[in-house]
Amino acid sequence: MSRQLGVGLYGAGNIVHDGHAPAVAAGVSTRLAAVCDIDEARARTLADAYGGANIYTSLDKMLADPSVDIVIMATPNNLHRRDFEACARAGKHVLCEKPLAVTYPDAIAMARIAEEHKIVLKTGFNQRYLNQIRMAKLAIEAGLIGEVFSFRTVFSAKWDNWVDGSNFRWDLERSGGATTNDNLIHRFDMLRYLLDDDYAEVVADVSHCVIPPVVDDNVHLMVRTNKGARGSFIADRYSPVLGDATELYGTKGSLSFWTNAGSPFFDVPLAINTTVPMNELPEPISKAVYPTARSKQNRHAWDGWLSIWPPRNEWDTYAEQLAGMAEEILSGTRDGIGATGFDGARATELVHAAYSSQIARAWVSLPLADDAPFAFPDFEGHGYDAKAGRS
Ligand SMILES: NC(=O)c1ccc[n+]([C@@H]2O[C@H](COP(=O)([O-])OP(=O)(O)OC[C@H]3O[C@@H](n4cnc5c(N)ncnc54)[C@H](O)[C@@H]3O)[C@@H](O)[C@H]2O)c1
């Protein structure tokens, strides 16, 4: 068996519990070496659940542990930049949870520090590994929908659906935002990944309307990309998920996928409309078309529509993400799916630019300067008072 990489979990909160710790245990080339959290009991409970590991309450001590090769950083967002630098100096590879940082200057600095110290830095955009996203990427690359000039995406998630252990999301300074920087940032990455494109301009309405903490809970963005596509991003944090679809409109067809919603309207994970005949579809797609009889007997899909039901792999995405990173460290082969530090910085850049647009009430051009000034929009006084009506 090839070398196993020791993983140090930094932060033993919810996403480590649900996603990263099982991923480390499932990996053939990874093993759990250490767990570090300011809450020692939390670190110990997690380590014990996986057969034991070194326990730390200080990052510096974990970084001095030679059995740790990779640090999975899953602490509140405002700590990522500072702590990443310590990891890089110690020569540890880092899988940093999204968002890489709160501001674009911090995020781009992290990507550059990784290069300087020759360590692998990955950003935890695990949703790239969802099977329906892999197939959407394949469909776009195979030309099934032609050139995309328009897209729209929705991400609603009620604020008390995901309970984090340290309650950091509702504190702007610690999270950098509860909707744009927490959820919508997944889509910022996903769209630029799928389209192999970058954002050129954004205009945003980032507001606080409903929930008790004064954070962004209702967000609308319009963007233009370098290749000329126009798109809109809509997200809220006050309502249960109704739809979380992403739709791409191309010159030869269109596609729509759902990410991980559990609403009754979550029907087909990926739907493609294309003029490409069935027998010319890339194999993973033709195998996942439902019903299969249609793909075997008809050259063309009914009215051009293909319903794709890939195997569901929501929680396996963490293992696939880590396996790709481990392979890259061990063999030097770049994992083609995983988001790099620069990918993470580009997504943070759109959050930063959206806030700047809200403050300026104007379109903002990208790329931003490496030292672009950052400020939070003023959410105070823009909320909804149920008794008084709109303030
Ligand atoms: N990829 C995804 O879809 C996804 C999903 C959820 C969370 N996340 C990201 O993971 C990170 C953690 O989120 P969570 O929901 O697990 O939060 P959480 O509050 O449940 O966990 C954070 C942990 O960090 C610990 N911590 C806080 N300050 C610390 C410090 N100074 N030193 C050491 N430990 C410290 C806390 O004790 C807690 O155990 C965030 O960056 C979040 O954006 C990503």
Coordinates of C-alpha atoms and ligand atoms in Angstrom, one line a residue:
M1 CA 0.0 0.0 0.0
S2 CA 1.3 3.5 -0.8
R3 CA 2.0 6.0 1.9
Q4 CA -0.9 7.2 4.0
L5 CA -1.1 10.9 4.8
G6 CA -1.9 12.0 8.3
V7 CA -4.8 14.4 8.6
G8 CA -5.2 17.0 11.4
L9 CA -8.7 18.2 11.8
Y10 CA -8.7 21.8 12.9
G11 CA -12.1 22.6 14.3
A12 CA -14.3 19.7 15.5
G13 CA -17.6 21.2 14.7
N14 CA -20.6 20.2 12.6
I15 CA -19.1 19.9 9.2
V16 CA -16.1 18.0 10.5
H17 CA -18.4 15.6 12.3
D18 CA -20.7 15.1 9.3
G19 CA -18.3 15.4 6.4
H20 CA -14.6 15.5 7.0
A21 CA -14.0 13.0 9.8
P22 CA -15.9 10.2 7.9
A23 CA -14.0 11.2 4.7
V24 CA -10.6 10.8 6.4
A25 CA -11.6 7.4 7.8
A26 CA -12.9 6.3 4.4
G27 CA -9.8 7.3 2.5
V28 CA -7.3 4.7 1.5
S29 CA -4.4 7.2 1.5
T30 CA -5.5 9.2 4.6
R31 CA -5.6 8.4 8.3
L32 CA -6.7 10.5 11.3
A33 CA -3.6 11.8 13.0
A34 CA -4.9 14.7 15.2
V35 CA -7.9 16.7 16.2
C36 CA -7.6 20.3 17.4
D37 CA -10.3 22.5 18.8
I38 CA -10.4 25.2 21.5
D39 CA -13.1 23.0 23.0
E40 CA -11.0 20.0 24.2
A41 CA -14.0 17.8 25.0
R42 CA -15.4 18.3 21.5
A43 CA -12.0 17.3 20.0
R44 CA -11.7 14.2 22.2
T45 CA -15.2 13.0 21.5
L46 CA -14.6 13.2 17.8
A47 CA -11.2 11.5 18.0
D48 CA -12.6 8.7 20.2
A49 CA -15.4 8.1 17.7
Y50 CA -12.7 7.2 15.1
G51 CA -10.4 5.1 17.3
G52 CA -8.3 7.9 18.8
A53 CA -5.9 10.5 17.6
N54 CA -3.6 13.2 19.1
I55 CA -5.7 15.9 20.8
Y56 CA -4.7 19.6 20.8
T57 CA -6.3 22.8 21.9
S58 CA -3.6 25.0 20.2
L59 CA -2.9 25.0 16.4
D60 CA 0.8 25.6 17.0
K61 CA 1.1 22.4 18.9
M62 CA -0.7 20.4 16.2
L63 CA 1.5 22.0 13.6
A64 CA 4.6 20.7 15.5
D65 CA 3.2 17.2 15.2
P66 CA 5.2 15.4 12.5
S67 CA 2.4 12.8 12.0
V68 CA 0.2 15.6 10.5
D69 CA 0.6 16.1 6.7
I70 CA -2.7 17.8 5.8
V71 CA -4.7 20.2 7.9
I72 CA -8.4 20.4 7.3
M73 CA -9.4 23.8 8.4
A74 CA -13.0 24.0 9.5
T75 CA -13.1 26.8 12.0
P76 CA -15.1 30.1 11.8
N77 CA -14.3 32.0 8.6
N78 CA -12.4 35.0 10.0
L79 CA -9.7 32.7 11.4
H80 CA -8.9 31.0 8.1
R81 CA -6.4 33.6 6.8
R82 CA -4.3 33.9 9.9
D83 CA -4.2 30.2 10.7
F84 CA -3.6 29.1 7.1
E85 CA -0.4 31.1 7.1
A86 CA 0.9 29.3 10.2
C87 CA 0.1 25.9 8.4
A88 CA 1.9 27.0 5.3
R89 CA 5.0 28.0 7.3
A90 CA 5.0 24.7 9.0
G91 CA 4.9 23.0 5.5
K92 CA 1.5 21.4 6.0
H93 CA -0.9 21.0 3.1
V94 CA -4.3 22.6 3.7
L95 CA -7.9 21.8 2.8
C96 CA -9.6 25.0 3.9
E97 CA -13.3 25.1 4.2
K98 CA -15.2 27.6 2.1
P99 CA -15.0 30.6 2.2
L100 CA -11.2 30.8 2.0
A101 CA -11.4 34.2 3.8
V102 CA -13.7 37.1 4.5
T103 CA -12.0 39.6 2.1
Y104 CA -10.5 39.2 -1.4
P105 CA -7.1 40.6 -0.3
D106 CA -6.9 37.9 2.3
A107 CA -8.1 35.1 0.0
I108 CA -5.7 36.0 -2.8
A109 CA -2.8 36.3 -0.3
M110 CA -3.6 32.7 0.8
A111 CA -3.4 31.4 -2.7
R112 CA 0.0 33.1 -3.2
I113 CA 1.4 32.0 0.2
A114 CA 0.6 28.4 -0.8
E115 CA 2.6 28.8 -4.0
E116 CA 5.5 30.4 -2.1
H117 CA 5.6 27.6 0.4
K118 CA 5.0 24.9 -2.2
I119 CA 2.1 23.4 -0.3
V120 CA -1.2 22.2 -1.8
L121 CA -4.1 24.5 -0.8
K122 CA -7.6 23.3 -1.7
T123 CA -10.8 25.2 -1.1
G124 CA -13.7 23.1 0.3
F125 CA -16.1 23.5 -2.6
N126 CA -17.2 19.9 -2.2
Q127 CA -20.4 20.4 -4.3
R128 CA -18.2 20.3 -7.4
Y129 CA -18.1 16.5 -6.7
L130 CA -21.9 16.0 -6.7
N131 CA -22.6 13.5 -9.5
Q132 CA -25.2 15.7 -11.1
I133 CA -22.6 18.6 -11.3
R134 CA -19.9 16.2 -12.7
M135 CA -22.4 15.2 -15.4
A136 CA -23.5 18.8 -16.1
K137 CA -19.8 19.7 -16.6
L138 CA -19.4 16.8 -18.9
A139 CA -22.5 17.7 -20.9
I140 CA -21.2 21.3 -21.3
E141 CA -17.8 20.2 -22.3
A142 CA -19.3 17.7 -24.8
G143 CA -21.1 20.6 -26.4
L144 CA -24.6 19.3 -25.6
I145 CA -26.0 22.7 -24.9
G146 CA -23.7 24.9 -27.0
E147 CA -22.4 28.2 -25.7
V148 CA -24.1 29.5 -22.6
F149 CA -25.1 33.1 -22.5
S150 CA -27.6 33.1 -19.7
F151 CA -28.0 31.4 -16.3
R152 CA -29.9 31.7 -13.1
T153 CA -29.5 30.0 -9.7
V154 CA -31.4 30.0 -6.5
F155 CA -30.2 29.0 -3.0
S156 CA -32.7 29.4 -0.1
A157 CA -32.0 27.8 3.3
K158 CA -33.8 28.7 6.5
W159 CA -31.4 30.1 9.0
D160 CA -32.0 27.6 11.8
N161 CA -31.8 24.6 9.5
W162 CA -28.0 24.3 9.9
V163 CA -27.1 24.7 13.6
D164 CA -23.4 25.3 13.9
G165 CA -21.6 24.5 17.1
S166 CA -20.1 28.0 17.6
N167 CA -22.9 30.1 16.3
F168 CA -20.5 32.1 14.2
R169 CA -22.7 32.5 11.1
W170 CA -24.8 35.2 12.7
D171 CA -21.8 37.4 13.6
L172 CA -20.7 39.3 10.5
E173 CA -17.1 39.8 11.8
R174 CA -16.7 36.0 12.3
S175 CA -18.5 34.7 9.2
G176 CA -18.3 37.5 6.7
G177 CA -22.0 37.0 5.9
A178 CA -24.7 34.4 6.5
T179 CA -26.1 34.1 3.0
T180 CA -23.6 35.5 0.4
N181 CA -20.5 34.2 2.1
D182 CA -21.9 31.0 3.5
N183 CA -24.3 29.5 0.9
L184 CA -24.2 31.5 -2.3
I185 CA -20.5 31.3 -2.5
H186 CA -20.9 27.6 -3.4
R187 CA -22.7 28.8 -6.5
F188 CA -20.2 31.5 -7.3
D189 CA -17.6 28.8 -7.6
M190 CA -19.9 26.3 -9.3
L191 CA -20.9 28.6 -12.2
R192 CA -17.4 29.8 -13.0
Y193 CA -16.2 26.1 -12.8
L194 CA -19.0 24.9 -15.1
L195 CA -18.6 27.7 -17.6
D196 CA -14.8 27.8 -17.4
D197 CA -15.2 31.6 -17.2
D198 CA -14.7 34.4 -14.7
Y199 CA -16.9 37.2 -13.5
A200 CA -16.4 40.6 -15.2
E201 CA -19.0 42.8 -13.5
V202 CA -21.6 42.5 -10.7
V203 CA -24.4 44.6 -9.4
A204 CA -26.0 43.4 -6.1
D205 CA -28.8 44.0 -3.7
V206 CA -27.5 42.4 -0.5
S207 CA -30.0 43.0 2.3
H208 CA -31.2 42.1 5.8
C209 CA -34.9 41.8 5.8
V210 CA -36.2 39.2 8.2
I211 CA -34.2 37.0 10.6
P212 CA -33.2 38.2 14.1
P213 CA -29.4 38.5 13.6
V214 CA -28.6 41.5 11.5
V215 CA -26.8 39.7 8.6
D216 CA -27.5 39.3 4.9
D217 CA -30.6 37.2 4.5
N218 CA -32.0 38.3 1.1
V219 CA -29.5 38.5 -1.7
H220 CA -29.9 39.3 -5.4
L221 CA -27.0 39.6 -7.8
M222 CA -26.6 40.1 -11.5
V223 CA -23.3 39.3 -13.2
R224 CA -21.7 39.5 -16.6
T225 CA -18.8 37.1 -17.4
N226 CA -15.6 37.6 -19.4
K227 CA -17.1 35.4 -22.2
G228 CA -20.3 37.5 -22.3
A229 CA -22.7 35.4 -20.3
R230 CA -25.3 37.1 -18.1
G231 CA -26.5 35.5 -14.9
S232 CA -28.5 36.0 -11.8
F233 CA -27.9 34.6 -8.3
I234 CA -30.7 34.7 -5.7
A235 CA -30.4 33.5 -2.1
D236 CA -32.2 33.9 1.2
R237 CA -31.8 32.7 4.7
Y238 CA -35.3 33.1 6.1
S239 CA -37.3 30.6 4.1
P240 CA -37.4 26.8 3.8
V241 CA -35.9 25.5 0.6
L242 CA -38.5 25.5 -2.2
G243 CA -36.2 25.4 -5.2
D244 CA -32.5 25.3 -5.4
A245 CA -32.2 24.9 -9.1
T246 CA -29.5 26.2 -11.4
E247 CA -30.5 26.7 -15.0
L248 CA -28.1 27.3 -17.9
Y249 CA -29.3 28.4 -21.3
G250 CA -27.1 27.6 -24.3
T251 CA -27.2 28.1 -28.0
K252 CA -27.9 24.4 -28.6
G253 CA -29.8 23.4 -25.5
S254 CA -30.3 24.0 -21.9
L255 CA -29.8 22.2 -18.6
S256 CA -31.1 22.4 -15.1
F257 CA -29.8 20.7 -11.9
W258 CA -30.7 20.6 -8.3
T259 CA -28.0 20.6 -5.7
N260 CA -29.1 19.1 -2.4
A261 CA -32.6 20.4 -1.7
G262 CA -35.1 18.1 0.0
S263 CA -38.3 19.8 -1.0
P264 CA -41.1 17.9 -2.6
F265 CA -40.3 19.7 -5.9
F266 CA -36.8 18.1 -6.0
D267 CA -37.6 15.9 -8.9
V268 CA -34.9 15.2 -11.5
P269 CA -31.4 16.0 -10.2
L270 CA -30.2 16.9 -13.8
A271 CA -32.3 17.6 -16.9
I272 CA -30.7 18.4 -20.2
N273 CA -32.4 19.5 -23.4
T274 CA -30.2 18.8 -26.4
T275 CA -30.4 18.1 -30.1
V276 CA -27.5 15.7 -29.8
P277 CA -28.7 12.1 -30.6
M278 CA -28.9 9.6 -27.8
N279 CA -26.2 7.4 -29.3
E280 CA -23.7 10.2 -29.3
L281 CA -24.1 11.1 -25.6
P282 CA -21.0 10.6 -23.4
E283 CA -21.3 7.3 -21.6
P284 CA -21.7 8.4 -18.0
I285 CA -24.7 10.5 -19.2
S286 CA -26.3 7.9 -21.4
K287 CA -26.1 5.4 -18.6
A288 CA -27.8 7.7 -16.2
V289 CA -30.7 8.7 -18.5
Y290 CA -34.1 7.7 -17.2
P291 CA -36.0 5.8 -18.4
T292 CA -33.4 3.6 -20.0
A293 CA -35.7 2.2 -22.6
R294 CA -35.9 5.5 -24.3
S295 CA -32.1 5.8 -24.7
K296 CA -31.8 2.3 -26.1
Q297 CA -34.7 2.5 -28.6
N298 CA -34.9 6.1 -29.7
R299 CA -32.2 8.0 -31.5
H300 CA -33.5 11.3 -30.2
A301 CA -34.8 12.0 -26.7
W302 CA -38.5 12.9 -26.4
D303 CA -38.7 16.5 -27.4
G304 CA -35.0 16.8 -26.7
W305 CA -35.3 16.2 -23.0
L306 CA -33.0 13.9 -21.0
S307 CA -33.8 13.1 -17.4
I308 CA -30.6 12.2 -15.6
W309 CA -30.6 10.3 -12.3
P310 CA -27.0 9.9 -11.2
P311 CA -26.3 8.0 -8.0
R312 CA -26.8 10.3 -5.1
N313 CA -23.4 11.1 -3.4
E314 CA -24.0 14.2 -1.3
W315 CA -21.9 13.1 1.7
D316 CA -19.4 11.2 -0.3
T317 CA -18.3 14.4 -1.9
Y318 CA -16.1 15.1 1.2
A319 CA -14.2 11.8 0.7
E320 CA -13.9 12.3 -3.1
Q321 CA -12.5 15.9 -2.4
L322 CA -10.0 14.6 0.1
A323 CA -9.0 11.6 -2.1
G324 CA -8.3 14.0 -5.0
M325 CA -6.1 16.2 -2.8
A326 CA -4.2 13.2 -1.3
E327 CA -3.5 11.9 -4.8
E328 CA -2.2 15.3 -5.9
I329 CA 0.2 15.4 -2.9
L330 CA 1.4 11.8 -3.3
S331 CA 1.8 11.7 -7.1
G332 CA 1.8 15.3 -8.2
T333 CA -1.1 14.7 -10.5
R334 CA -3.5 17.7 -10.4
D335 CA -7.0 16.8 -9.3
G336 CA -9.1 18.2 -12.1
I337 CA -12.2 18.7 -10.0
G338 CA -11.0 20.1 -6.7
A339 CA -11.1 23.9 -6.2
T340 CA -7.6 25.4 -5.8
G341 CA -6.6 28.3 -3.6
F342 CA -7.0 30.6 -6.6
D343 CA -10.5 29.2 -7.3
G344 CA -11.3 30.0 -3.7
A345 CA -10.0 33.5 -4.1
R346 CA -12.1 34.1 -7.2
A347 CA -15.3 33.1 -5.3
T348 CA -14.4 35.4 -2.4
E349 CA -13.7 38.2 -4.9
L350 CA -17.4 38.0 -6.0
V351 CA -18.6 38.2 -2.4
H352 CA -16.3 41.2 -1.8
A353 CA -17.4 42.9 -5.0
A354 CA -21.1 42.3 -4.3
Y355 CA -20.8 44.0 -0.9
S356 CA -18.9 46.9 -2.6
S357 CA -21.8 47.1 -5.2
Q358 CA -24.4 47.2 -2.4
I359 CA -22.5 50.1 -0.7
A360 CA -21.9 52.0 -4.0
R361 CA -25.4 51.2 -5.4
A362 CA -23.6 50.6 -8.7
W363 CA -22.0 47.9 -11.0
V364 CA -18.5 46.9 -9.8
S365 CA -15.9 45.6 -12.3
L366 CA -13.7 42.6 -11.6
P367 CA -10.9 41.7 -11.1
L368 CA -10.5 43.6 -7.9
A369 CA -7.1 45.0 -6.9
D370 CA -5.2 42.8 -4.5
D371 CA -5.6 45.5 -1.9
A372 CA -9.2 46.4 -2.6
P373 CA -10.8 48.1 0.4
F374 CA -13.4 46.0 2.2
A375 CA -16.5 47.0 4.2
F376 CA -19.7 45.4 5.2
P377 CA -22.9 47.0 3.9
D378 CA -24.9 48.7 6.6
F379 CA -27.7 46.3 7.4
E380 CA -28.9 48.1 10.4
G381 CA -32.3 49.8 10.0
H382 CA -33.1 48.0 6.8
G383 CA -35.0 45.1 8.4
Y384 CA -38.7 44.4 8.5
D385 CA -40.6 45.3 11.6
A386 CA -43.7 43.1 11.7
K387 CA -45.7 45.7 13.7
A388 CA -44.5 48.8 11.9
G389 CA -44.1 47.4 8.4
R390 CA -41.0 48.2 6.3
S391 CA -38.5 50.4 8.0
Ligands
LIG1 N1 -18.6 22.7 2.5 C1 -19.7 23.0 3.0 O1 -20.8 22.9 2.5 C2 -19.7 23.5 4.5 C3 -20.8 23.2 5.3 C4 -20.8 23.7 6.6 C5 -19.7 24.4 7.1 N2 -18.7 24.7 6.2 C6 -17.5 25.6 6.7 O2 -16.8 24.9 7.7 C7 -16.4 25.8 8.7 C8 -17.0 25.4 10.1 O3 -18.4 25.4 10.0 P1 -19.3 24.5 11.0 O4 -20.7 24.7 10.6 O5 -18.7 23.2 11.2 O6 -19.1 25.4 12.4 P2 -19.1 24.9 13.9 O7 -19.3 26.1 14.7 O8 -20.0 23.7 14.1 O9 -17.6 24.4 14.1 C9 -16.5 25.3 14.3 C10 -15.5 24.6 15.3 O10 -14.4 25.5 15.4 C11 -14.0 25.6 16.8 N3 -13.2 26.8 17.0 C12 -13.7 28.0 17.1 N4 -12.7 28.9 17.3 C13 -11.5 28.2 17.3 C14 -10.2 28.5 17.5 N5 -9.8 29.7 17.7 N6 -9.3 27.4 17.5 C15 -9.7 26.2 17.4 N7 -11.0 25.8 17.2 C16 -11.9 26.8 17.2 C17 -15.3 25.5 17.6 O11 -15.1 25.1 18.9 C18 -16.1 24.5 16.7 O12 -16.0 23.2 17.2 C19 -16.8 27.2 8.2 O13 -15.8 27.8 7.5 C20 -18.0 26.9 7.3 O14 -18.2 27.9 6.3 C21 -18.7 24.3 4.9

